[in-house]
Coordinates of N, CA and C in Angstrom, one line a residue:
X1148 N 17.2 5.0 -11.2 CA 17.0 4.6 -9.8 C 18.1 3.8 -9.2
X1149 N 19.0 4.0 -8.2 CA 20.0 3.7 -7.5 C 19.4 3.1 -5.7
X1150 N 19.3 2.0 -5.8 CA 19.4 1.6 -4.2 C 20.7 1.6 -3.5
X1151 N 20.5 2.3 -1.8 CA 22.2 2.2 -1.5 C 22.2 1.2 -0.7
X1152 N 22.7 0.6 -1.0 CA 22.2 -1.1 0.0 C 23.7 -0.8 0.8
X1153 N 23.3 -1.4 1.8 CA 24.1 -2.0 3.0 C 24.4 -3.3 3.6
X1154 N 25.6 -3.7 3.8 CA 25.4 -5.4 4.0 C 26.0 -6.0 5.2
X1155 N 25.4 -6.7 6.4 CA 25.5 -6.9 7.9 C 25.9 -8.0 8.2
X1156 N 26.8 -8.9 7.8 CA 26.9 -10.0 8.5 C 28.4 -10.2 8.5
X1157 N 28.5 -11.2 9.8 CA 29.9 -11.4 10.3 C 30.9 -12.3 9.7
X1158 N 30.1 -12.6 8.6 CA 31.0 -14.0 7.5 C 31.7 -13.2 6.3
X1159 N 33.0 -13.1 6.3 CA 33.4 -12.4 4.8 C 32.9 -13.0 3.8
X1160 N 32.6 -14.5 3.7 CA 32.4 -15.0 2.7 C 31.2 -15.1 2.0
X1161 N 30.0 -14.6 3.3 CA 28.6 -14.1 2.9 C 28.4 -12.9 2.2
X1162 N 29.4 -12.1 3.2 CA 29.3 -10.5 2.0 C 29.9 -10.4 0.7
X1163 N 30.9 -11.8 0.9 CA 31.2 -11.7 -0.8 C 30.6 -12.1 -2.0
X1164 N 29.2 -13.1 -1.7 CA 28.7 -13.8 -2.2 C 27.3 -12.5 -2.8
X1165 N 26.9 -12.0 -1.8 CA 25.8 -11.0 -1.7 C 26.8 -9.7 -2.5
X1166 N 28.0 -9.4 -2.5 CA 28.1 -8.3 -3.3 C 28.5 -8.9 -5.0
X1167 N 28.8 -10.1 -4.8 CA 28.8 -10.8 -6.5 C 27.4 -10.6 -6.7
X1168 N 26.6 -11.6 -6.3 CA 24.9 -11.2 -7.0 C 24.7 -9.6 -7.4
X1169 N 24.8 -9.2 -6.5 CA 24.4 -7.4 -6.2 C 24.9 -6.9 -7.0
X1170 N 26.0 -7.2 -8.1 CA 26.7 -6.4 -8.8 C 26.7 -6.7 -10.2
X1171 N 25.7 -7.8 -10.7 CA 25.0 -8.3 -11.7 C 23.1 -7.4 -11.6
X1172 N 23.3 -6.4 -10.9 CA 22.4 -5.1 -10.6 C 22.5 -3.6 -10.9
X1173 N 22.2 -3.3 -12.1 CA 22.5 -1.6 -12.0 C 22.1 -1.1 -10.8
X1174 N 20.8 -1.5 -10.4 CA 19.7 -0.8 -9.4 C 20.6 -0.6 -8.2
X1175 N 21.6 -1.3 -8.0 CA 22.4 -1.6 -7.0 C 23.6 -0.8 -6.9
X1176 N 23.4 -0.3 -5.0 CA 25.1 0.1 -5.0 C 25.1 -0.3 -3.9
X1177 N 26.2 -0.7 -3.7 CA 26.7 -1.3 -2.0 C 27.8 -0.2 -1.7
X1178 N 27.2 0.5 -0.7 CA 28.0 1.6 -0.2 C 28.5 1.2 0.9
X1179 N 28.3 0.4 2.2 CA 29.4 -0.1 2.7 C 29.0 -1.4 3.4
X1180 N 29.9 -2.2 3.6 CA 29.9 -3.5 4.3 C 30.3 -3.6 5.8
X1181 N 29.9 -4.3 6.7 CA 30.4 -4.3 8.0 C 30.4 -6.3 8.0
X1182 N 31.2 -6.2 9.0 CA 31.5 -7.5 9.7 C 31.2 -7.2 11.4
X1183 N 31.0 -6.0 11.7 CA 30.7 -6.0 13.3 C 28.9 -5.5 12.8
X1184 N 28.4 -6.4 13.9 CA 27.1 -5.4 13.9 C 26.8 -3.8 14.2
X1185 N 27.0 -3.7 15.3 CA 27.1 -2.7 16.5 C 27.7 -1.7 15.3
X1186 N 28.9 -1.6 14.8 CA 29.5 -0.7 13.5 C 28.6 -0.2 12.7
X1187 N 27.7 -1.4 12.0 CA 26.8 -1.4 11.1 C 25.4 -0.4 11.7
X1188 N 25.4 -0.7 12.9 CA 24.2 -0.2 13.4 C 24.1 1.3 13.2
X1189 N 25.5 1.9 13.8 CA 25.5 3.3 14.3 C 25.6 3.8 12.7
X1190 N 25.9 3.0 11.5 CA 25.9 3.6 10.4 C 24.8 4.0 9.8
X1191 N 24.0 2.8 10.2 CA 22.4 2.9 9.1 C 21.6 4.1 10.4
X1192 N 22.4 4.5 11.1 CA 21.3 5.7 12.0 C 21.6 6.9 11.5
X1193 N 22.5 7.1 10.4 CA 23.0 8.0 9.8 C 22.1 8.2 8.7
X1194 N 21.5 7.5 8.5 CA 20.5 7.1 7.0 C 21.0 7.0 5.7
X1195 N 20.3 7.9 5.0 CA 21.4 7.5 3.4 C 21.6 5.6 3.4
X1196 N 20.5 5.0 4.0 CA 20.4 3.5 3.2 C 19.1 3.1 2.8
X1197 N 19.0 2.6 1.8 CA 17.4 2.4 1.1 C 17.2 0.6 1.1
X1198 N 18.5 0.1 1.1 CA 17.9 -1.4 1.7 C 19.3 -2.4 2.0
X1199 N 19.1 -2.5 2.7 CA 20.3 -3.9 4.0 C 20.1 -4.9 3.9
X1200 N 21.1 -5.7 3.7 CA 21.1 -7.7 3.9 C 21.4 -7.3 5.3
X1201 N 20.8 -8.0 6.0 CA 20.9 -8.6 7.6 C 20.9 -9.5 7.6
X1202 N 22.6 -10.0 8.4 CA 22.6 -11.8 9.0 C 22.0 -11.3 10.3
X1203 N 21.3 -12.9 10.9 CA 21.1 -12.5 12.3 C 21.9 -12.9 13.1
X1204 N 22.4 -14.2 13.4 CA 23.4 -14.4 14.1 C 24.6 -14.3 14.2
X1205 N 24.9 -12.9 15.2 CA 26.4 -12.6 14.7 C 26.9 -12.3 16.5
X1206 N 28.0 -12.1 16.7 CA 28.4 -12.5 17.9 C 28.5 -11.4 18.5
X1207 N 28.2 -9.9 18.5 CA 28.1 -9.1 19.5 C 26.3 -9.0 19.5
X1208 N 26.0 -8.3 18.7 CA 23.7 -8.3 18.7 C 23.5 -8.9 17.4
X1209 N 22.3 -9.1 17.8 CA 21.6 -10.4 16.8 C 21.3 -9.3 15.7
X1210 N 20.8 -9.7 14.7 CA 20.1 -8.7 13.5 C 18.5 -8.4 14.1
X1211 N 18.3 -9.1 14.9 CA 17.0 -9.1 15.4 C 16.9 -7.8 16.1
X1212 N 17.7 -7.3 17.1 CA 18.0 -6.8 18.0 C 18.2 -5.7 17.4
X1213 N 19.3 -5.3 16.4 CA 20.0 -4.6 15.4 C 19.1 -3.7 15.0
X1214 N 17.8 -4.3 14.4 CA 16.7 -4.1 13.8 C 15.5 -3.0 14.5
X1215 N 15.5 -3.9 15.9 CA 14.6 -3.1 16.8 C 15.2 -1.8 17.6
X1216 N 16.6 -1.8 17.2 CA 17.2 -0.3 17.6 C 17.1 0.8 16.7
X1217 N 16.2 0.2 15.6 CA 16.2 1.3 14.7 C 15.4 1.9 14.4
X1218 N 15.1 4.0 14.6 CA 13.9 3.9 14.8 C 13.2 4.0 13.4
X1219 N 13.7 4.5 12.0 CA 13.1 4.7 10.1 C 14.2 3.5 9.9
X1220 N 14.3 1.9 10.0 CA 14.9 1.3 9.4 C 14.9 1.4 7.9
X1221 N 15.7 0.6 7.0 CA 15.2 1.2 5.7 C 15.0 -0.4 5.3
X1222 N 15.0 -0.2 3.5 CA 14.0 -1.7 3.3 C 14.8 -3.1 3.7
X1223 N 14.6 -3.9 4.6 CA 15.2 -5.2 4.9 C 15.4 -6.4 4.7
X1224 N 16.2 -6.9 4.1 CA 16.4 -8.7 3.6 C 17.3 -9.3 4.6
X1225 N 16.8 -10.1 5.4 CA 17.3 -11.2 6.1 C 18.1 -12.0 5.3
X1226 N 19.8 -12.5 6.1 CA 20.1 -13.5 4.9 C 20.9 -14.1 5.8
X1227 N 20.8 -15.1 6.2 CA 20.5 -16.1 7.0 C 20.7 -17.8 7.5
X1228 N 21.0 -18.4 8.1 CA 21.2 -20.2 7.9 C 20.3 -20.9 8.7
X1229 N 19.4 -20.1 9.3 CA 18.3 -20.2 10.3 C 17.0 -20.0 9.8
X1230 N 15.8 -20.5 9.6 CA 15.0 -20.3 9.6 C 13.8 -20.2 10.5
X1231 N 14.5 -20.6 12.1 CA 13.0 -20.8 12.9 C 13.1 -19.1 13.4
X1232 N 13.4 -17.9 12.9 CA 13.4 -16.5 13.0 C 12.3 -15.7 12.1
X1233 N 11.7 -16.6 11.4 CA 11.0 -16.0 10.1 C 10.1 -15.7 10.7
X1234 N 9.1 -15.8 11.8 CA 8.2 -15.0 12.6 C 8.5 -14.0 13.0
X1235 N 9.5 -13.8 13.7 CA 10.4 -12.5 13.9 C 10.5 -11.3 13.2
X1236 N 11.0 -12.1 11.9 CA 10.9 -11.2 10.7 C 9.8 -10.5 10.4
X1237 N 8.8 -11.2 10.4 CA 7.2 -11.3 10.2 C 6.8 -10.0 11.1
X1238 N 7.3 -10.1 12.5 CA 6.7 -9.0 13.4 C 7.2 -7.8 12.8
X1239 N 8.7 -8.0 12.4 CA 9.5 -6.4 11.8 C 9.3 -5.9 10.6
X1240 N 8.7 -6.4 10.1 CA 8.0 -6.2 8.4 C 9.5 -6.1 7.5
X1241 N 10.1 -6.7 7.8 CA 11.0 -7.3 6.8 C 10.9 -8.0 5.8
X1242 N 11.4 -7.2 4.1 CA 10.7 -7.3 3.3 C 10.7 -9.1 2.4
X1243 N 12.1 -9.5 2.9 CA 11.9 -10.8 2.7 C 13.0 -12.2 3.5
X1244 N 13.3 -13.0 3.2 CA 13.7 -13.9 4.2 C 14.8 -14.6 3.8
X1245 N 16.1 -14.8 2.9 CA 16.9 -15.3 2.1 C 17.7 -16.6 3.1
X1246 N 17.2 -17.9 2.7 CA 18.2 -18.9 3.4 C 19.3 -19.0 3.0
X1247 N 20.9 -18.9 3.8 CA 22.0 -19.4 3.3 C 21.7 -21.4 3.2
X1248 N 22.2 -21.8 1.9 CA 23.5 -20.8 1.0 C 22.0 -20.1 0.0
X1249 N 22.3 -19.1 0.0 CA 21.4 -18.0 -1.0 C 22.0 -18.7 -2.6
X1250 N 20.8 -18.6 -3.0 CA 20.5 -19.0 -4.5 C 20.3 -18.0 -5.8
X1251 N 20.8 -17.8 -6.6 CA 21.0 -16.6 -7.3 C 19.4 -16.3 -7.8
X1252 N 19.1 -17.3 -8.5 CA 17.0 -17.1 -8.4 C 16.4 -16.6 -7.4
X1253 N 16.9 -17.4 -6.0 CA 16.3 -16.6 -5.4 C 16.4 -15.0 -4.4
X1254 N 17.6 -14.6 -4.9 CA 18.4 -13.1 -5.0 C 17.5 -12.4 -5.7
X1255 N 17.6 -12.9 -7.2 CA 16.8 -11.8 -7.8 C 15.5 -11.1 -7.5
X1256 N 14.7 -12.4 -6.9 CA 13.4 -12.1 -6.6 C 13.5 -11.9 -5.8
X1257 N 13.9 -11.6 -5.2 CA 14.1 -10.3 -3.7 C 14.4 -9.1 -4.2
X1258 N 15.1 -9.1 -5.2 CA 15.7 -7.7 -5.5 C 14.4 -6.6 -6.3
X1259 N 14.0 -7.7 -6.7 CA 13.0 -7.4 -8.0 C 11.5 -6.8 -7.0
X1260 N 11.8 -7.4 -5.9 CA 10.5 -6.7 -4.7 C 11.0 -6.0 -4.1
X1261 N 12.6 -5.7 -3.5 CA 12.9 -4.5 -3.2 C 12.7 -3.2 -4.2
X1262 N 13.0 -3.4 -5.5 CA 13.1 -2.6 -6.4 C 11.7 -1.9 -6.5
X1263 N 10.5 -2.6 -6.5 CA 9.1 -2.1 -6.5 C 8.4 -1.7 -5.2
X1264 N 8.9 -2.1 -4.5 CA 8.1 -1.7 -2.9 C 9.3 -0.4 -2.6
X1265 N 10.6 -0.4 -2.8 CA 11.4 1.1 -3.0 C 10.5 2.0 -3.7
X1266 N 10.2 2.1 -5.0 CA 8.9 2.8 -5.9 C 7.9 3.1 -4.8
X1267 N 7.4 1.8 -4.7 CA 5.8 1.9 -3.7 C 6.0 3.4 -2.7
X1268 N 7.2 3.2 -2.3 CA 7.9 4.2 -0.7 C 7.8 5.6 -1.2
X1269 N 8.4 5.1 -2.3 CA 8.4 6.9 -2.7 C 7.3 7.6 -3.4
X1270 N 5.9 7.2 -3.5 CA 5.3 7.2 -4.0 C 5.2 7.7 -5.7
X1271 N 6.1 7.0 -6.0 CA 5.8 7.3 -7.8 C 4.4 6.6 -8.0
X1272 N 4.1 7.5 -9.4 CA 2.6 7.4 -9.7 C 2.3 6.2 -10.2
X1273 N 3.2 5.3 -11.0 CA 2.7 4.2 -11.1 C 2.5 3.2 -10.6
X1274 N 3.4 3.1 -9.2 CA 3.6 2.1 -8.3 C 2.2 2.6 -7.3
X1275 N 1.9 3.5 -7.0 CA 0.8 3.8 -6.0 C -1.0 3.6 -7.0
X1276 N -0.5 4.0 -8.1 CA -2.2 3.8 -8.9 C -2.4 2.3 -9.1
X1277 N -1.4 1.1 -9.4 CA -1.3 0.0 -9.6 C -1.5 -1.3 -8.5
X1278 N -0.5 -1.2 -7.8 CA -0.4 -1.8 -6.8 C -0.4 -1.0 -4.7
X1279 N -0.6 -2.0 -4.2 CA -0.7 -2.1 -2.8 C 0.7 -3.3 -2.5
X1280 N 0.7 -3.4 -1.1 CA 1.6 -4.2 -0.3 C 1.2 -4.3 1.1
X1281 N 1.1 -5.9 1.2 CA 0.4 -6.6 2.1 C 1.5 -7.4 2.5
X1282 N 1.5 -7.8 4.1 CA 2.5 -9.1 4.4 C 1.8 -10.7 4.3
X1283 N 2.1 -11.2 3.9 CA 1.9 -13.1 4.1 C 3.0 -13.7 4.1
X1284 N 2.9 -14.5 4.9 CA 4.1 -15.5 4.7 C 5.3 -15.6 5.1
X1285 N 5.4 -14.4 5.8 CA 6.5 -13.6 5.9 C 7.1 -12.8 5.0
X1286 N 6.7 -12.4 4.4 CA 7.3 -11.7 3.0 C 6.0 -10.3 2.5
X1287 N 6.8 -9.3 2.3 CA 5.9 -8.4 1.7 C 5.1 -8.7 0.1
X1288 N 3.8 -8.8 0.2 CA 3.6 -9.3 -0.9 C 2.9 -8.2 -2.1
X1289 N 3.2 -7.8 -3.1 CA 2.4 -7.2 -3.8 C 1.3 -7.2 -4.5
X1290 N 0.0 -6.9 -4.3 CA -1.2 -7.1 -4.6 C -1.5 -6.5 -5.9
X1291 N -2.0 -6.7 -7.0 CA -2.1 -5.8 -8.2 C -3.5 -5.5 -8.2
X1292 N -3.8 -4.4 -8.2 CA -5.7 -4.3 -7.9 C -6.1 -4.1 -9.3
X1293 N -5.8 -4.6 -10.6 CA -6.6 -4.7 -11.1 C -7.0 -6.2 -11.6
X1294 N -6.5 -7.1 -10.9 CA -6.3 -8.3 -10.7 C -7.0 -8.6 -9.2
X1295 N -7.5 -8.0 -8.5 CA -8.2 -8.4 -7.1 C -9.8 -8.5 -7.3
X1296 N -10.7 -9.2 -6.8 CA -11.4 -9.5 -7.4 C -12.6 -9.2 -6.1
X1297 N -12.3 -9.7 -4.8 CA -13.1 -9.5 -3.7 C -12.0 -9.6 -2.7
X1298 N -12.2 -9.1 -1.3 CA -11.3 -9.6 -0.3 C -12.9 -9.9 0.9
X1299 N -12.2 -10.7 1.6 CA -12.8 -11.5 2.4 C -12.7 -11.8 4.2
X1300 N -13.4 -11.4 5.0 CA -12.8 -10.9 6.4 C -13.2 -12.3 6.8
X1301 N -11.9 -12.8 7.9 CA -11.7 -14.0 8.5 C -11.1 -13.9 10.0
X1302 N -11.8 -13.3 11.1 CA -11.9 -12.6 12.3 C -10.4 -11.5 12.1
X1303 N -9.6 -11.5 12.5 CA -8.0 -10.6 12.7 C -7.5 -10.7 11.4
X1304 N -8.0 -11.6 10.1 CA -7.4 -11.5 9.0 C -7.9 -11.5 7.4
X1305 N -7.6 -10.7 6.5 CA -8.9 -11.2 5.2 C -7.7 -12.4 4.3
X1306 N -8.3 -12.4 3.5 CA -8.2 -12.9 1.8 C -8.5 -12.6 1.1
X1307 N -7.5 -11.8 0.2 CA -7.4 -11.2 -0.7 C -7.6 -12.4 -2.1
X1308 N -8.7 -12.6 -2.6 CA -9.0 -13.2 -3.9 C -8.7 -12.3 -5.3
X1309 N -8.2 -13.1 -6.1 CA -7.9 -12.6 -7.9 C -8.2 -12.9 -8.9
X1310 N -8.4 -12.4 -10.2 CA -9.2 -13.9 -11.2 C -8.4 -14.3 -11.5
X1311 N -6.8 -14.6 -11.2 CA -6.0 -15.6 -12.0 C -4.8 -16.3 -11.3
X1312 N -5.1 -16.0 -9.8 CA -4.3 -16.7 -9.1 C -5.2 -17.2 -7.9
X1313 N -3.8 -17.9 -6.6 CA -4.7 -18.3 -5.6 C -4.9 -16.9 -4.6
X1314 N -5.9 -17.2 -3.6 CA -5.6 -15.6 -2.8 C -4.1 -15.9 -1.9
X1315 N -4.6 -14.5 -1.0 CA -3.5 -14.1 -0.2 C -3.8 -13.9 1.1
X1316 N -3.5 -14.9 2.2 CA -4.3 -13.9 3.6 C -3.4 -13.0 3.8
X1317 N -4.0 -12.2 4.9 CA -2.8 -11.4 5.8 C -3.6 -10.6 6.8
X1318 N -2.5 -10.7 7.6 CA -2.7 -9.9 9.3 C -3.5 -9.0 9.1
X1319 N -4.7 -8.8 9.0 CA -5.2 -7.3 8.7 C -6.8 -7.0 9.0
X1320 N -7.2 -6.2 9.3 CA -8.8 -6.2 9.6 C -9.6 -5.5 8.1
X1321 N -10.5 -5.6 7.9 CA -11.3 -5.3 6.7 C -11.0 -4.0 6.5
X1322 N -11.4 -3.6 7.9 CA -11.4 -2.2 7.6 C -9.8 -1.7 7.0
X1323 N -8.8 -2.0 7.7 CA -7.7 -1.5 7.4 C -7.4 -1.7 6.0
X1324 N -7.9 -2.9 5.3 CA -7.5 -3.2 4.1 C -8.4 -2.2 2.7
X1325 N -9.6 -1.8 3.5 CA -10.4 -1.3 2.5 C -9.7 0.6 2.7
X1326 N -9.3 0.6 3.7 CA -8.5 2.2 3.8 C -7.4 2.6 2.7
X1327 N -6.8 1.4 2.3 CA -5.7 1.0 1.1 C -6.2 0.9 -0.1
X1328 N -7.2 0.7 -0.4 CA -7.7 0.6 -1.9 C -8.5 1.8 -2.2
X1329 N -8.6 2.0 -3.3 CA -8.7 3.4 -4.0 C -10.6 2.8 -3.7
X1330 N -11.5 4.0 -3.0 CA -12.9 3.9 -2.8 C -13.4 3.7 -4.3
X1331 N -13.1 4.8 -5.6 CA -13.2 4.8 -6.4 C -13.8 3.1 -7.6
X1332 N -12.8 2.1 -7.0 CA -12.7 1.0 -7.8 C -13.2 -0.2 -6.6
X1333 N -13.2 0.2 -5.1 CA -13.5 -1.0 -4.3 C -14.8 -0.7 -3.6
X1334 N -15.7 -1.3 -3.0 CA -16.5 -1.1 -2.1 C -17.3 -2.1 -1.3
X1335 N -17.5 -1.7 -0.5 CA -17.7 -2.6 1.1 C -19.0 -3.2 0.7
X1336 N -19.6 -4.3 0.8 CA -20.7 -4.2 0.3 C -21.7 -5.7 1.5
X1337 N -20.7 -6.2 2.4 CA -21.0 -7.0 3.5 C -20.4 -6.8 4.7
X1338 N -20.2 -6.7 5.7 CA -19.5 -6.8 7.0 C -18.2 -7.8 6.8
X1339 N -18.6 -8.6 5.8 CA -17.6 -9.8 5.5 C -16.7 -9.4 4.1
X1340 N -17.2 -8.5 3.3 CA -16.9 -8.3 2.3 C -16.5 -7.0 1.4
X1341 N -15.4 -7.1 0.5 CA -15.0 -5.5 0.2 C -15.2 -6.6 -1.5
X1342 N -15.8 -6.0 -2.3 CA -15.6 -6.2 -3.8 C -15.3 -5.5 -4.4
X1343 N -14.2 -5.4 -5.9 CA -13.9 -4.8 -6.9 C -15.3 -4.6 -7.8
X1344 N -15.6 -3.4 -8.1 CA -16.7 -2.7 -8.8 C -16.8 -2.8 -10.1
X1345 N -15.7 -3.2 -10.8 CA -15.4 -3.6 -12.3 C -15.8 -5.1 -12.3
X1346 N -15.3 -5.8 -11.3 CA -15.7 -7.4 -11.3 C -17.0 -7.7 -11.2
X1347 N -17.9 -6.9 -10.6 CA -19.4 -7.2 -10.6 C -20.1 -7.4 -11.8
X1348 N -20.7 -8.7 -11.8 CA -21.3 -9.3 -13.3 C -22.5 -8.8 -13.3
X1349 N -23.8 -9.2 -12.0 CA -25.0 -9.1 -11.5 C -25.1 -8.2 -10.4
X1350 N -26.2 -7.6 -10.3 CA -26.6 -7.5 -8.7 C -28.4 -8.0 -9.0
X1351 N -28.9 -8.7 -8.2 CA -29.7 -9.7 -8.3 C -30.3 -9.9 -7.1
X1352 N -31.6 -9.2 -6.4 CA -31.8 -10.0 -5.4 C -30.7 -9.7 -4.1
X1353 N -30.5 -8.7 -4.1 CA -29.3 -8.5 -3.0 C -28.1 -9.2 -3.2
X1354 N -27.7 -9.7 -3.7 CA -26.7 -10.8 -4.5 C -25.7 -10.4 -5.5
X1355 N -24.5 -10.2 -5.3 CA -23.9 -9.8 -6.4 C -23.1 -10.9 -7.0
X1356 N -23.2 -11.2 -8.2 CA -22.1 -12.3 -9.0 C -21.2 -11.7 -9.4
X1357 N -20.2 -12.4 -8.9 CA -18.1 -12.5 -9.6 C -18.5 -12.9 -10.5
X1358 N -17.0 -13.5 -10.4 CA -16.8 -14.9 -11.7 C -17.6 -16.0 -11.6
X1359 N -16.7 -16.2 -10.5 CA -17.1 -17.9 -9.5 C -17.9 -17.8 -8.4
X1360 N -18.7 -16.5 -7.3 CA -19.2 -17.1 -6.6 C -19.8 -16.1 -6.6
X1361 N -21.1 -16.2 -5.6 CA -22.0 -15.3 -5.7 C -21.9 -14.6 -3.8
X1362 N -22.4 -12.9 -3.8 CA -21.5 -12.6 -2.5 C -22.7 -11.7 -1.9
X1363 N -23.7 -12.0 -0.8 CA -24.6 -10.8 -0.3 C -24.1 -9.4 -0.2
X1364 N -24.9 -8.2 0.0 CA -25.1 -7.2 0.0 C -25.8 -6.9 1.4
X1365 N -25.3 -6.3 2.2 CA -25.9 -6.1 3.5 C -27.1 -5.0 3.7
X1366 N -27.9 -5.1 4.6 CA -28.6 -3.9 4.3 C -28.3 -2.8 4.7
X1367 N -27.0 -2.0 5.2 CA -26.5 -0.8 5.1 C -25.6 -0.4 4.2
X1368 N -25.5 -1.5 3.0 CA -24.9 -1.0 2.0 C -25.2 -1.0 0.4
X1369 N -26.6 -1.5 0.3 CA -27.2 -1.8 -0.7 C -27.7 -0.7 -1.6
X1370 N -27.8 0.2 -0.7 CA -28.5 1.6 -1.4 C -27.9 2.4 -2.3
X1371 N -26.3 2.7 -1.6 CA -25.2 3.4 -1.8 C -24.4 2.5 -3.2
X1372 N -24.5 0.8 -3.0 CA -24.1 0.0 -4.1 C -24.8 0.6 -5.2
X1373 N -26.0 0.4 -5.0 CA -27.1 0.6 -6.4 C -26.3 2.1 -7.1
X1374 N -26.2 3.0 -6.0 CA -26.3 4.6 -6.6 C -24.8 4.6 -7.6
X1375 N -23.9 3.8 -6.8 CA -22.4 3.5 -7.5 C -22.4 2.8 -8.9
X1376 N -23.4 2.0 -8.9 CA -23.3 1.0 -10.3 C -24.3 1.8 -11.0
X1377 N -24.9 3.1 -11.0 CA -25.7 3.3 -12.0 C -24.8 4.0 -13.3

């Protein structure tokens, strides 16, 4: 697997820094560099790019701007000296947020989520039976469902709970989140609540026990639970 990255910012000294890391990457090819945006722009409309460093502030269009001219952008890392733009980011689903001066640790682990949410895109089978991709934080986050334990609706957003870490909110309505998980392994079992069907300890009294907490059963879904867990 070969990424053809592209790299946008108006600092030579930034592209040179980003194509040193980048080149401590097989996964990696930097097929071409710009210093003008506008240049860069009309290139990535050509396609043939699978993921872009974007600076934003550059002196003809912002990367912001850059971004919203595009209509199949491909996968995106902001790289950056600014941070009050990370909402921005947030709206464009840009996959992560890199502050100059960029940190080689924190390079990798950008790279290492470009590398898997690339998979995710193309649907290889292990990346789609394993994992999902959710935004928080501004950052695309990867959910491992066999590690999810319940998610949890919180009016316009859930949380996503796991038995071995903390959760995860994100922008999202229940329903949209339960459309993403395989029916097979999840199911809706509150107005408030989607649970993993392997995590179920008890059903008790309309009540079903996790690990740690115990989660009603509504009464339009209690019937169809029972038929599932027999």
């Amino acid at each position: 697997m070969k990424l053809k990255c592209v790299i946008i910012d108006d600092e030579p000294l930034a592209i040179g820094l980003i194509k040193q890391y980048a080149s401590k990457f097989p996964a990696l090819e930097i097929t071409q560099t710009f210093l003008n945006a506008v240049a860069g722009a009309e290139y990535l409309r050509k396609g043939n790019t699978d993921l872009l460093f974007l600076d934003i502030q550059m002196p003809d269009i912002t990367g912001l701007q850059l971004l919203r001219s595009l209509k199949e952008p491909p996968i995106v890392i902001f790289t950056t000296a600014y941070a009050q733009f990370a909402l921005d980011a947030f709206e464009l689903d840009v996959l992560d947020y890199l502050l100059k001066p960029i940190e080689f640790d924190r390079f990798e682990k950008a790279i290492s989520k470009a590398a898997q949410y690339y998979k995710f895109k193309k649907g290889e089978p292990d990346a789609v039976a394993e994992c999902i991709y959710v935004r928080s934080d501004y950052h695309m986050v990867k959910i491992e469902l066999d590690k999810v334990e319940y998610v949890e609706s919180f009016d316009d957003y859930v949380k996503i709970y796991f038995t071995d870490k903390p959760p995860v909110m994100t922008l999202m309505s229940l329903k949209k989140i339960q459309e993403k998980l395989p029916s097979e392994k999840f199911f809706r079992v509150h107005r408030s609540y989607v649970v993993s069907l392997s995590k179920i300890k008890t059903i008790v009294n309309r009540k079903i026990q996790l690990t740690q907490i115990e989660i009603p059963v509504g009464d339009t879904y209690i019937s169809r639970l029972n038929d599932l867990m027999k």
